[in-house]
Every structure is written in C-alpha cells, then in structure tokens.
Coordinates of C-alpha atoms and ligand atoms in Angstrom, one line a residue:
M1351 CA 70.7 180.7 -115.7
T1352 CA 73.5 179.7 -118.1
D1353 CA 75.8 182.6 -118.9
V1354 CA 76.2 181.9 -122.6
I1355 CA 74.5 179.6 -125.2
I1356 CA 76.5 178.9 -128.3
A1357 CA 74.6 177.7 -131.4
G1358 CA 76.8 175.5 -133.5
G1359 CA 79.5 173.0 -132.5
G1360 CA 81.9 173.7 -135.3
P1361 CA 85.4 175.0 -134.7
T1362 CA 84.3 178.6 -134.0
G1363 CA 81.7 177.6 -131.4
V1364 CA 83.9 175.1 -129.6
L1365 CA 86.9 177.3 -129.4
L1366 CA 84.6 180.1 -128.1
A1367 CA 83.2 177.8 -125.5
C1368 CA 86.8 176.9 -124.4
E1369 CA 87.7 180.6 -124.1
L1370 CA 84.6 181.4 -122.0
R1371 CA 85.1 178.4 -119.7
L1372 CA 88.7 179.5 -119.1
Q1373 CA 87.3 182.7 -117.8
G1374 CA 84.8 180.9 -115.5
V1375 CA 81.7 181.6 -117.6
S1376 CA 79.1 178.8 -117.8
V1377 CA 78.4 177.8 -121.4
V1378 CA 76.3 175.3 -123.3
V1379 CA 76.9 174.4 -127.0
L1380 CA 73.9 173.4 -129.0
E1381 CA 74.7 171.4 -132.2
K1382 CA 71.9 170.4 -134.6
D1383 CA 73.7 167.4 -136.0
A1384 CA 73.5 164.1 -134.1
E1385 CA 77.3 163.6 -134.3
P1386 CA 80.5 165.3 -135.6
T1387 CA 80.7 165.3 -139.4
R1388 CA 83.2 163.1 -141.4
V1389 CA 83.3 165.6 -144.2
V1390 CA 86.8 167.2 -144.5
R1391 CA 86.5 170.8 -145.4
G1392 CA 89.5 172.7 -144.0
L1393 CA 92.9 171.2 -144.5
G1394 CA 95.3 173.6 -142.8
L1395 CA 96.0 176.0 -139.9
H1396 CA 97.7 179.3 -140.5
A1397 CA 100.3 181.1 -138.3
R1398 CA 97.9 183.2 -136.2
T1399 CA 95.7 180.1 -135.3
L1400 CA 98.9 178.2 -134.4
E1401 CA 99.9 181.1 -132.1
I1402 CA 96.5 181.1 -130.5
L1403 CA 96.8 177.3 -129.8
D1404 CA 100.3 177.9 -128.5
Q1405 CA 99.1 180.6 -126.2
R1406 CA 96.6 178.3 -124.6
G1407 CA 99.0 175.4 -124.4
L1408 CA 97.3 173.3 -127.1
L1409 CA 99.8 173.4 -130.0
D1410 CA 101.7 170.3 -128.8
R1411 CA 98.5 168.3 -129.4
F1412 CA 98.3 169.5 -133.0
L1413 CA 101.9 169.5 -134.2
P1414 CA 102.5 165.7 -134.2
L1415 CA 99.3 165.3 -136.3
G1416 CA 100.1 167.6 -139.1
K1417 CA 102.7 168.1 -141.8
Q1418 CA 104.3 171.6 -142.0
Y1419 CA 104.1 173.3 -145.4
P1420 CA 105.8 176.4 -146.5
V1421 CA 103.8 179.6 -146.9
G1422 CA 104.1 181.5 -150.1
S1423 CA 101.0 180.7 -152.2
F1424 CA 98.3 182.9 -153.5
A1425 CA 95.6 181.7 -155.9
G1426 CA 97.6 178.5 -156.3
I1427 CA 100.7 180.4 -157.5
T1428 CA 103.4 178.9 -155.3
K1429 CA 106.7 180.8 -154.6
P1430 CA 109.3 180.6 -151.9
A1431 CA 108.2 181.8 -148.4
P1432 CA 108.8 185.6 -147.9
T1433 CA 111.3 186.8 -145.3
G1434 CA 110.4 188.7 -142.2
L1435 CA 106.9 187.3 -141.4
D1436 CA 105.7 188.5 -138.0
T1437 CA 105.3 185.1 -136.4
T1438 CA 107.1 182.3 -134.7
H1439 CA 105.2 179.8 -136.8
P1440 CA 105.9 180.7 -140.5
Y1441 CA 104.2 177.6 -142.0
V1442 CA 100.9 176.0 -142.7
L1443 CA 100.1 173.0 -140.5
G1444 CA 98.2 170.5 -142.6
V1445 CA 95.5 169.1 -140.3
P1446 CA 92.2 167.9 -141.6
Q1447 CA 89.3 169.9 -140.1
P1448 CA 87.7 166.9 -138.4
V1449 CA 91.0 166.4 -136.5
T1450 CA 91.1 170.0 -135.5
E1451 CA 87.5 169.8 -134.3
R1452 CA 88.1 166.7 -132.3
L1453 CA 91.1 168.2 -130.5
L1454 CA 89.1 171.3 -129.7
R1455 CA 86.2 169.2 -128.4
E1456 CA 88.6 167.2 -126.2
R1457 CA 89.9 170.5 -124.8
A1458 CA 86.4 171.7 -124.3
A1459 CA 85.4 168.5 -122.4
E1460 CA 88.4 169.0 -120.1
L1461 CA 87.2 172.5 -119.3
G1462 CA 83.7 171.2 -118.6
V1463 CA 81.9 172.4 -121.7
E1464 CA 78.8 170.5 -122.6
V1465 CA 78.1 170.0 -126.3
R1466 CA 74.6 168.9 -126.8
Y1467 CA 74.3 167.0 -130.2
G1468 CA 70.9 166.8 -131.9
H1469 CA 69.9 170.2 -130.5
E1470 CA 68.8 172.6 -133.2
V1471 CA 68.2 176.2 -132.5
A1472 CA 64.9 177.2 -134.1
G1473 CA 63.8 180.4 -132.4
L1474 CA 64.9 183.2 -130.1
S1475 CA 63.7 186.2 -128.2
Q1476 CA 65.6 188.6 -126.0
D1477 CA 65.0 191.3 -123.4
D1478 CA 67.2 193.4 -121.1
D1479 CA 68.0 190.4 -118.9
G1480 CA 68.7 187.6 -121.3
V1481 CA 67.9 185.5 -124.3
R1482 CA 65.4 182.7 -124.6
V1483 CA 66.3 180.1 -127.2
E1484 CA 63.7 177.7 -128.7
L1485 CA 64.9 174.4 -129.9
A1486 CA 63.4 172.5 -132.9
D1487 CA 61.8 170.0 -130.5
G1488 CA 59.8 172.8 -128.9
T1489 CA 61.8 173.0 -125.6
H1490 CA 63.4 176.2 -124.4
L1491 CA 66.7 177.3 -122.8
A1492 CA 67.6 180.6 -121.3
A1493 CA 71.0 182.4 -121.0
R1494 CA 72.3 185.9 -120.6
Y1495 CA 73.9 185.9 -124.0
L1496 CA 73.6 183.8 -127.2
V1497 CA 76.4 183.5 -129.9
G1498 CA 75.4 182.2 -133.3
C1499 CA 78.4 180.1 -134.5
D1500 CA 76.0 178.1 -136.7
G1501 CA 77.7 178.4 -140.0
G1502 CA 77.0 180.1 -143.3
R1503 CA 73.3 179.4 -143.3
S1504 CA 73.0 180.7 -139.8
T1505 CA 69.6 180.3 -138.2
V1506 CA 70.5 182.8 -135.5
R1507 CA 71.5 185.5 -138.1
R1508 CA 68.2 184.9 -140.0
L1509 CA 66.1 185.1 -136.8
L1510 CA 67.7 188.4 -135.9
G1511 CA 66.9 189.7 -139.4
I1512 CA 70.6 190.6 -140.0
G1513 CA 71.3 191.2 -143.7
F1514 CA 74.0 189.0 -145.4
P1515 CA 74.8 191.0 -148.5
G1516 CA 77.3 190.0 -151.1
E1517 CA 77.5 187.8 -154.2
P1518 CA 75.6 184.5 -154.5
S1519 CA 77.4 181.3 -155.6
R1520 CA 78.1 181.3 -159.3
Q1521 CA 80.5 178.3 -159.5
E1522 CA 80.1 175.2 -157.5
T1523 CA 82.7 172.4 -156.9
L1524 CA 81.9 168.8 -156.1
L1525 CA 84.2 167.2 -153.6
G1526 CA 84.7 163.8 -152.1
E1527 CA 87.0 161.2 -150.7
V1528 CA 86.9 158.3 -153.1
R1529 CA 89.0 155.3 -154.1
L1530 CA 90.7 155.5 -157.6
T1531 CA 91.9 152.4 -159.5
A1532 CA 94.0 154.3 -162.1
P1533 CA 97.8 154.1 -161.5
P1534 CA 99.2 157.0 -159.5
A1535 CA 101.3 158.2 -162.4
T1536 CA 98.3 158.4 -164.7
I1537 CA 96.3 160.3 -162.0
E1538 CA 99.2 162.7 -161.6
A1539 CA 99.5 163.3 -165.3
V1540 CA 95.7 163.8 -165.8
V1541 CA 95.5 166.3 -162.9
A1542 CA 98.5 168.3 -164.2
E1543 CA 97.0 168.6 -167.6
V1544 CA 93.4 169.4 -166.5
R1545 CA 94.6 172.0 -164.0
E1546 CA 96.2 174.0 -166.8
T1547 CA 92.7 175.2 -167.5
H1548 CA 90.5 174.1 -164.6
K1549 CA 92.1 175.2 -161.3
N1550 CA 89.3 173.7 -159.2
F1551 CA 90.0 170.2 -160.4
G1552 CA 92.3 168.1 -158.3
A1553 CA 93.0 164.6 -156.8
I1554 CA 95.1 164.7 -153.7
P1555 CA 96.5 161.3 -152.6
L1556 CA 95.5 160.4 -149.0
G1557 CA 97.3 157.1 -148.9
D1558 CA 96.6 153.7 -150.5
D1559 CA 94.1 154.3 -153.3
L1560 CA 92.1 156.9 -151.4
Y1561 CA 92.0 160.4 -153.0
R1562 CA 90.4 163.8 -152.2
V1563 CA 88.8 164.6 -155.6
G1564 CA 87.3 167.9 -156.6
A1565 CA 85.7 168.8 -159.9
P1566 CA 83.7 171.8 -161.2
A1567 CA 80.0 171.1 -160.9
D1568 CA 77.6 171.6 -163.8
G1569 CA 75.6 174.6 -162.5
V1570 CA 74.6 175.5 -158.9
A1571 CA 72.5 173.2 -156.8
E1572 CA 69.3 174.6 -155.3
D1573 CA 70.0 173.0 -152.0
R1574 CA 73.7 172.7 -151.2
T1575 CA 73.1 170.8 -148.0
V1576 CA 72.1 167.8 -150.2
P1577 CA 75.4 166.0 -151.1
P1578 CA 76.1 164.9 -154.7
T1579 CA 76.0 161.2 -155.6
L1580 CA 79.1 159.3 -156.7
D1581 CA 77.6 159.3 -160.2
D1582 CA 77.4 163.2 -160.1
L1583 CA 81.1 163.4 -159.2
R1584 CA 82.1 160.7 -161.7
E1585 CA 80.2 162.5 -164.5
Q1586 CA 81.9 165.9 -163.7
V1587 CA 85.4 164.3 -163.5
R1588 CA 84.8 162.7 -166.9
A1589 CA 83.6 166.0 -168.3
V1590 CA 86.8 167.8 -167.6
A1591 CA 89.3 164.9 -167.6
G1592 CA 87.9 162.5 -170.1
T1593 CA 88.2 159.6 -167.6
D1594 CA 86.7 158.9 -164.1
L1595 CA 90.1 157.5 -163.0
G1596 CA 88.3 154.3 -161.8
M1597 CA 86.4 156.1 -159.1
H1598 CA 84.5 154.0 -156.5
S1599 CA 83.7 153.5 -152.8
P1600 CA 83.2 157.1 -151.5
R1601 CA 83.9 157.8 -147.8
W1602 CA 81.9 161.1 -148.1
L1603 CA 80.7 163.4 -150.8
S1604 CA 80.0 167.1 -150.6
R1605 CA 79.7 170.3 -152.6
F1606 CA 80.7 173.9 -152.0
G1607 CA 80.1 177.2 -153.7
D1608 CA 81.8 180.5 -154.1
A1609 CA 79.3 182.8 -152.4
T1610 CA 80.9 185.8 -150.8
R1611 CA 78.9 187.5 -148.1
L1612 CA 79.4 189.6 -144.9
A1613 CA 76.8 190.1 -142.1
E1614 CA 75.7 193.7 -141.9
R1615 CA 76.1 193.6 -138.1
Y1616 CA 77.8 191.2 -135.7
R1617 CA 75.6 192.0 -132.7
D1618 CA 72.0 192.5 -131.9
G1619 CA 71.6 193.2 -128.2
R1620 CA 72.5 190.1 -126.3
V1621 CA 73.1 188.0 -129.4
L1622 CA 76.3 187.9 -131.4
L1623 CA 77.6 186.2 -134.5
A1624 CA 81.0 184.6 -135.2
G1625 CA 82.7 182.5 -137.8
D1626 CA 80.9 181.5 -141.0
A1627 CA 77.6 182.7 -139.5
A1628 CA 79.1 186.2 -140.0
H1629 CA 81.1 185.7 -143.2
V1630 CA 81.3 183.3 -146.1
H1631 CA 83.8 183.2 -149.0
P1632 CA 85.4 180.7 -151.4
P1633 CA 87.9 178.4 -149.7
Y1634 CA 91.0 179.6 -151.6
G1635 CA 93.9 180.1 -149.3
G1636 CA 92.2 178.0 -146.6
Q1637 CA 91.1 180.9 -144.4
G1638 CA 87.6 180.4 -143.2
L1639 CA 88.2 178.1 -140.2
N1640 CA 91.2 180.3 -139.2
L1641 CA 89.1 183.4 -139.5
G1642 CA 86.3 181.9 -137.3
V1643 CA 88.6 180.6 -134.7
Q1644 CA 90.3 184.0 -134.5
D1645 CA 86.8 185.7 -134.2
A1646 CA 86.2 183.4 -131.2
F1647 CA 89.5 184.3 -129.6
N1648 CA 88.8 188.0 -130.0
L1649 CA 85.2 187.6 -128.6
G1650 CA 85.7 185.2 -125.7
W1651 CA 87.4 187.4 -123.1
K1652 CA 85.3 190.4 -124.0
L1653 CA 82.0 188.5 -123.6
A1654 CA 83.4 187.0 -120.3
A1655 CA 84.2 190.5 -119.1
E1656 CA 80.6 191.5 -119.8
V1657 CA 79.2 188.5 -118.0
H1658 CA 81.5 189.2 -115.0
G1659 CA 80.5 192.8 -114.9
W1660 CA 83.9 194.4 -115.3
A1661 CA 83.8 195.2 -119.0
P1662 CA 84.6 198.8 -119.7
A1663 CA 82.1 200.7 -122.0
G1664 CA 82.5 199.7 -125.6
L1665 CA 84.6 196.6 -125.0
L1666 CA 82.1 194.1 -126.4
D1667 CA 81.4 196.3 -129.4
S1668 CA 85.1 196.4 -130.1
Y1669 CA 84.7 192.8 -131.2
A1670 CA 82.7 193.7 -134.3
A1671 CA 84.8 196.9 -134.8
E1672 CA 87.9 194.8 -135.0
R1673 CA 86.8 191.6 -136.6
R1674 CA 84.3 192.8 -139.3
P1675 CA 87.0 194.7 -141.3
V1676 CA 89.3 191.7 -141.0
A1677 CA 86.6 189.5 -142.5
A1678 CA 85.9 192.1 -145.2
A1679 CA 89.6 192.0 -146.2
V1680 CA 89.5 188.2 -146.4
L1681 CA 86.4 188.4 -148.6
D1682 CA 88.3 190.7 -150.9
N1683 CA 91.4 188.5 -151.1
T1684 CA 89.3 185.5 -151.9
R1685 CA 87.4 187.5 -154.6
A1686 CA 90.8 188.3 -156.1
Q1687 CA 91.8 184.6 -156.0
T1688 CA 88.6 183.5 -157.6
V1689 CA 89.3 185.8 -160.5
L1690 CA 92.9 184.6 -160.8
L1691 CA 91.7 181.0 -160.9
S1692 CA 89.4 181.6 -163.9
P1693 CA 90.3 179.9 -167.1
E1694 CA 89.4 183.0 -169.1
P1695 CA 92.3 184.6 -171.1
G1696 CA 92.2 188.0 -169.2
P1697 CA 92.4 186.6 -165.7
Q1698 CA 95.1 184.1 -166.9
A1699 CA 97.1 187.1 -168.2
V1700 CA 96.8 188.8 -164.8
R1701 CA 97.8 185.6 -163.1
R1702 CA 101.0 185.4 -165.2
L1703 CA 101.7 189.0 -164.3
L1704 CA 101.1 188.3 -160.6
A1705 CA 103.4 185.3 -160.8
E1706 CA 106.2 187.6 -162.1
L1707 CA 105.5 190.1 -159.3
M1708 CA 105.6 187.4 -156.7
A1709 CA 109.3 187.0 -157.5
L1710 CA 109.6 190.1 -155.3
D1711 CA 109.9 189.4 -151.6
D1712 CA 107.7 192.4 -150.6
V1713 CA 104.9 191.3 -152.8
R1714 CA 105.0 187.8 -151.4
R1715 CA 105.0 189.1 -147.9
L1716 CA 102.0 191.3 -148.5
L1717 CA 100.0 188.5 -150.0
V1718 CA 101.0 186.0 -147.3
E1719 CA 100.2 188.4 -144.6
K1720 CA 96.7 188.7 -146.0
V1721 CA 96.1 185.0 -146.1
T1722 CA 97.8 184.1 -142.8
A1723 CA 96.3 187.1 -140.9
T1724 CA 99.8 188.0 -139.8
G1725 CA 99.3 191.6 -141.1
I1726 CA 96.4 192.4 -138.7
R1727 CA 96.8 195.4 -136.5
Y1728 CA 93.8 196.7 -134.5
D1729 CA 93.3 200.4 -133.7
V1730 CA 93.9 200.3 -129.9
G1731 CA 94.3 204.1 -129.5
G1732 CA 97.4 206.3 -129.4
G1733 CA 100.4 206.1 -127.1
P1734 CA 104.1 206.3 -127.6
G1735 CA 104.8 205.3 -131.1
Y1736 CA 105.9 201.7 -130.6
E1737 CA 105.4 199.7 -133.7
L1738 CA 103.9 196.9 -131.5
L1739 CA 100.7 198.7 -130.6
G1740 CA 97.6 196.9 -131.8
R1741 CA 99.6 194.0 -133.2
R1742 CA 99.8 190.6 -131.6
M1743 CA 102.8 190.2 -129.4
P1744 CA 105.3 187.7 -130.8
D1745 CA 106.3 184.8 -128.6
V1746 CA 109.5 186.1 -127.0
A1747 CA 112.0 184.3 -124.9
L1748 CA 112.0 185.3 -121.3
R1749 CA 114.8 184.8 -118.8
D1750 CA 112.7 182.0 -117.5
G1751 CA 110.8 180.2 -120.3
R1752 CA 108.9 182.0 -123.0
L1753 CA 106.0 184.4 -123.1
Y1754 CA 103.2 182.3 -124.6
E1755 CA 103.7 179.8 -121.8
R1756 CA 102.5 182.5 -119.4
M1757 CA 99.3 183.0 -121.3
H1758 CA 97.6 179.6 -120.9
A1759 CA 95.1 181.0 -118.3
G1760 CA 93.6 183.5 -120.9
R1761 CA 94.2 186.6 -118.7
G1762 CA 95.7 189.9 -119.6
L1763 CA 99.4 190.2 -119.1
L1764 CA 101.8 193.0 -118.1
L1765 CA 105.3 192.1 -119.3
D1766 CA 107.3 194.3 -117.0
R1767 CA 110.9 194.9 -118.3
T1768 CA 111.6 197.5 -115.6
G1769 CA 110.7 195.6 -112.4
A1770 CA 108.9 198.7 -111.2
L1771 CA 105.5 198.6 -112.9
S1772 CA 102.3 197.4 -111.3
A1773 CA 98.9 196.2 -112.5
G1774 CA 98.0 195.5 -108.9
G1775 CA 94.5 197.0 -109.0
W1776 CA 93.7 194.6 -111.8
A1777 CA 95.4 191.5 -110.3
D1778 CA 92.2 189.5 -110.8
R1779 CA 92.3 190.1 -114.5
V1780 CA 96.0 190.9 -115.4
D1781 CA 99.1 188.8 -114.6
R1782 CA 102.4 190.6 -114.2
V1783 CA 105.5 188.9 -115.5
V1784 CA 108.7 190.5 -114.6
D1785 CA 111.6 190.0 -117.0
V1786 CA 114.2 192.7 -116.5
V1787 CA 116.9 193.0 -119.0
P1788 CA 120.1 194.3 -117.4
P1789 CA 121.2 197.8 -118.6
D1790 CA 124.2 196.4 -120.5
G1791 CA 121.9 193.7 -122.0
G1792 CA 124.3 191.2 -120.4
G1793 CA 122.9 187.7 -120.7
A1794 CA 119.6 188.8 -121.9
P1795 CA 118.0 186.4 -124.3
D1796 CA 117.9 187.5 -127.9
D1797 CA 114.2 187.5 -128.1
G1798 CA 113.6 189.8 -131.1
S1799 CA 110.9 191.7 -129.3
A1800 CA 112.5 195.1 -129.5
P1801 CA 111.1 197.2 -132.4
D1802 CA 113.8 197.2 -135.0
D1803 CA 112.2 199.9 -137.1
G1804 CA 113.4 202.9 -135.1
S1805 CA 109.9 203.6 -133.9
A1806 CA 110.7 203.3 -130.2
P1807 CA 110.4 206.6 -128.4
D1808 CA 113.5 208.5 -127.5
D1809 CA 114.0 207.2 -123.9
G1810 CA 117.6 208.3 -123.5
G1811 CA 119.1 205.6 -125.6
A1812 CA 117.9 202.6 -123.6
S1813 CA 118.1 199.6 -125.9
A1814 CA 116.0 197.3 -123.7
P1815 CA 112.7 196.1 -125.2
P1816 CA 109.7 198.1 -123.8
S1817 CA 107.3 196.7 -121.2
V1818 CA 104.0 195.8 -122.8
L1819 CA 100.4 195.3 -121.7
L1820 CA 98.7 192.5 -123.5
R1821 CA 95.0 191.7 -123.8
P1822 CA 94.0 188.0 -123.2
D1823 CA 94.1 187.6 -127.0
G1824 CA 97.7 188.6 -127.1
H1825 CA 97.3 192.1 -128.8
V1826 CA 99.5 194.8 -127.4
V1827 CA 97.5 197.8 -126.0
W1828 CA 100.4 199.6 -124.3
A1829 CA 104.2 199.7 -124.7
G1830 CA 106.4 201.9 -122.6
T1831 CA 108.2 202.3 -119.3
D1832 CA 106.1 204.8 -117.3
Q1833 CA 103.6 203.6 -114.7
A1834 CA 101.4 206.7 -115.1
D1835 CA 101.0 206.0 -118.9
L1836 CA 100.0 202.5 -118.1
L1837 CA 96.9 203.4 -116.1
G1838 CA 94.9 204.7 -119.1
P1839 CA 95.2 201.4 -121.1
L1840 CA 94.5 199.3 -118.0
N1841 CA 91.2 201.2 -117.5
R1842 CA 90.3 201.2 -121.1
W1843 CA 90.8 197.4 -121.7
F1844 CA 90.3 195.9 -118.2
G1845 CA 87.8 198.2 -116.6
T1846 CA 88.0 199.9 -113.2
G1847 CA 90.8 198.6 -111.0
S1848 CA 90.0 197.3 -107.5
A1849 CA 89.8 199.9 -104.8
A1850 CA 91.5 197.6 -102.4
V1851 CA 94.9 198.1 -104.0
Ligands
FAD1416 C1 86.1 172.7 -149.5 C2 86.4 173.6 -148.4 C3 87.7 173.7 -147.9 C4 88.0 174.5 -146.9 N1 89.3 174.6 -146.5 C5 89.6 175.4 -145.5 C6 91.0 175.5 -145.0 O1 91.9 174.8 -145.5 N2 91.3 176.3 -144.0 C7 90.3 177.1 -143.4 O2 90.6 177.8 -142.5 N3 89.0 177.0 -143.8 C8 88.7 176.2 -144.8 N4 87.4 176.1 -145.2 C9 86.3 176.9 -144.5 C10 85.9 176.2 -143.2 O3 85.5 174.9 -143.4 C11 84.8 177.0 -142.5 O4 85.1 178.3 -142.6 C12 84.7 176.6 -141.0 O5 84.1 175.3 -140.9 C13 83.8 177.6 -140.3 O6 83.6 177.1 -139.0 P1 82.3 177.5 -138.1 O7 82.4 176.8 -136.8 O8 82.2 179.0 -138.1 O9 81.1 177.0 -139.0 P2 80.8 175.4 -139.3 O10 82.0 174.6 -139.4 O11 79.9 175.5 -140.5 O12 80.0 174.9 -138.0 C14 78.6 175.4 -137.8 C15 77.9 174.3 -137.0 O13 76.6 174.8 -136.6 C16 75.7 173.8 -136.7 N5 74.4 174.4 -136.9 C17 73.8 174.9 -138.0 N6 72.6 175.4 -137.7 C18 72.3 175.1 -136.4 C19 71.2 175.4 -135.6 N7 70.1 176.0 -136.1 N8 71.3 175.0 -134.3 C20 72.4 174.3 -133.8 N9 73.5 174.1 -134.6 C21 73.5 174.5 -135.9 C22 76.2 173.0 -137.9 O14 75.7 171.7 -137.9 C23 77.7 173.0 -137.7 O15 78.2 172.0 -137.0 C24 87.0 175.3 -146.3 C25 85.7 175.1 -146.7 C26 85.4 174.3 -147.7 C27 84.0 174.2 -148.1

C-alpha cells in the first residue's frame, strides 16, 4: 500500500511530496487537471520560503529566474526595508507561480514522485489502518494517509465535513495577461491616476506589449472557476479607466475574490489538510503560496515519522497546533490590508496614518515580519532562556561551509559547539555537525548566531554560540551545552532513541 496520497498537485502538494520522499516515504500525487495551469497567480517568494529552498539545496535553481525586490510594503504602502530582519534572504524573489511549480515538479520527479494528472479525488473513507480514495472515474486507491492539498474549494475538506468559517467574497477582481496597444507612457499615467482610488486596478508590463491587467469586477461571480471573457475584462477596465488601453489577444484570463476562511480542523484521523485547502484569504502581500509551502515543510517530516513508526506522541498534531495560528494571523493581516485598500474616506485616512507610522523602523519591521513569516516562533517547550528556542535557525557560517548546506537530507541536526555532545541514539534521524569555536574565539567565523539580546544563560561568561538541536524544518528545539539537558528534547521531537547505542 502507498504510504501517502496527496490530493492536489499545486505548490503545497508537490513540496509535501518532495519532503516525504526525502524521508523515504512512498507517495502519489493526484491532480484533477489534465496538465499544469498557465494562469499566473503568485508572483513572489518571501524570506522563509527562500530559506526552505536553500535548506534543501534548491535555491540556486530559483535565484537566476527571479528579480530581487526590497521588502517594506504593507497594503501597497512602500517604504524602505526595515533593519534587523531575522533572515539571510531579506528580499522578495519575483518568480511567477507556474515557474515555482515547474521547478518543484522537477525536484519531485528527481525524487521519484509520481504526479498523476487527470486524477480527481471524489470520495474517501478511512479506518484504523488506512484511507481509501475514490477517483471521479470510479477507480480506487488505498494509502495509510491522505493529505488534501486541493486548494480553496477542497474536495477533501468537504468530504470530511470540516467547517470553513469566515467571510465570503465581497469584492472580486478580474485578472489576465493581455496585449495593450496604448503607448507605455499612457498606460503608466492611466494606472497612476486610477490607482489613486482603485487600488486593485493595475497593468504590470511583462515585456513587449504584454501586460498583467487587473480590474475590479462588477459584482461577485456565482462560479469563480469559470474565467471571465476578454470583453468582461475590457468592460471593467473601461469602467474605471475610461479606456481599454487597446486590449487584445489574452494569454489567459482569471478572477479572484477576497473570501477569508480558516478550516476548523487540519486533521481528521488519517486525513490532513494543507495550503489553500486549510485557509484562503485575499492575495495582498503575496502570502498564500508561501504559507502553503511552509505548511508542507512543517508537516512532511512529522507525517514521515508517523509512517516510519518513530513519531513521539503528539508530533503529528503539533502540525495543526503550530500552523493553524500562523494561518489565522495571515488571515488577519490580509483583512487589515483589504480595509486599507478601500477607496472609502475612513480607510484612506487610516492608510495615511499608517504611512506616517511606517516611517518608524520598528513599525516596518513588525509589518514585514507578519507578511514574510520571519516573526514566527513556535511553542517548543521550556529550557534555558535562549532567544532562539522555537525560532528558525538562521543560516550560519561554519568553519567548514554553512549550516543550511548540511540540511539537504531533511533530517534533524545537532550543531555541536562543544565537541562533546551526542545524539548517537538517534543517529538514524539526527545528524551531528561539530563546529567548535575556540575559547578565545580565535579564527571563528562571525556567524551572527549568538543571541545578542542578553538572553543566553549565565554559563560562566562563555561567549561561544550555544549548541542547538534543530528539527528537520530548521526550528530550534534546544539550545545549550549540557548533554543531560539535550535528552528531553531529543525524546520529545525524535522519539525513543535506539537501544543499541
Ligand atoms: C491573483 C492572485 C495572486 C496571488 N499572489 C500570490 C503571491 O504573490 N504569493 C503567494 O504566496 N501567493 C499568492 N497567491 C496565492 C497562491 O496562488 C495560493 O495560495 C497557492 O496557489 C496555494 O497553493 P496550493 O497548492 O495550496 O493550492 P492550489 O495552487 O490551488 O493547488 C491545488 C491543486 O489541487 C487540484 N485539485 C482541486 N481539487 C482536486 C481534486 N478533487 N482532486 C485532485 N486535485 C484537485 C487543483 O487543480 C490544483 O492544481 C495569489 C493568489 C491569487 C489569486
């Protein structure tokens, strides 16, 4: 029997498949569409996603294909990037979603993942041993677990009867890649003028006379899966801009709404939800794909541990415990951005006020941390009060290379700064990387990993950075120097160690 079936071959499903394969789990991805879509939804990758790609050795495939933009925007209010962001990648990488999806699919293929196109999940049942999935063509497939990564209208979520409370779509936007015959200067001037009042109008040049054009729709479509026609888009552009800018020859047309919803639960027995299947929100700040990919990164190793039988109690449920509040916070910041983008006088006044506040570095940092997920800190339990606990470990320079290069295999990692620690009983799950900093610090790389906030425990004045235990998703679950203290977190996150050691 296959270990895991993933419903949905979007970015969440494919990255999850990669993470599972990396852990030796067998996986099949079922995708209802006959082929990958041409529609460009997401346009950018944020810091935490770039770190994830870096940790798995994939970032070099993305960097040459995207332009780097500064961070510092909220609701379209653009200010200089804040200082002190907790990331080695303090920029947005502009990569169209189909390119991201293609690169992830290529990686999945290398790892032996099978994506079955034209395979729509239509029914499911589960018992103590596994899940039986029914396809739209009436055939069946069985697996030990099923993950619904099947987007905002998730069939898996509906079949489980999991509620999806929130606000329905009230404002829809028509979107398409079309050719415009109006001169670029005219287009620029029209866009600048209309955006004074209609923030969801835009025409982004893509080269030659091709533009990504968005315009507010007239009402909300009954079935958003039906794309608008060129005439629909033309009419709405005329309605707000007074001209259709000479629009013709669409490459694709689409529509999106501003529904904001969060699944009541992320798990029902052997079935889990991830990505848009678990949360939807307006696209402001470009967060949805990033959020889904980061769900997958959190879930992959935990589900693999369950499949392999070493998962400690509660590990799989920590996925929802950690990720659902993150999604709730994203929903909230997009609600706020939606209000700030309204042309009404009240929201416009709040927008002007926020623009003034964003002159302050601390305000910009707070907002950017929300949008880029760099502010996330999971509750991983107590321990010596290192500021790093629960946060993602930054990529630090080692005496031999850098930390993220040691995480390509997707295993836990003990970064031993003493040379005397051991994760030997967990050697099948946790790698040990020894990187001892001499007592005088002589020649040690300036890696910035030592907490600089005075939160390190009093260890007799040692200035060396602490040793850390990292989960496969890079979050720090222990920081210290004492082997005895390390055993609790090893057991809690990696299960019982092998008796042989
Ligand atoms: C205009 C717009 C701009 C956006 N910009 C950004 C951005 O800049 N940055 C960002 O991070 N996010 C952005 N987003 C959000 C982003 O596009 C989504 O959050 C992201 O695609 C979610 O990925 P997913 O894999 O969870 O779901 P999806 O990409 O929706 O993939 C789900 C897949 O499941 C398949 N499926 C559905 N039902 C079934 C079934 N029954 N059986 C099998 N397969 C099924 C679908 O065909 C689809 O391929 C934007 C969204 C929009 C609309």
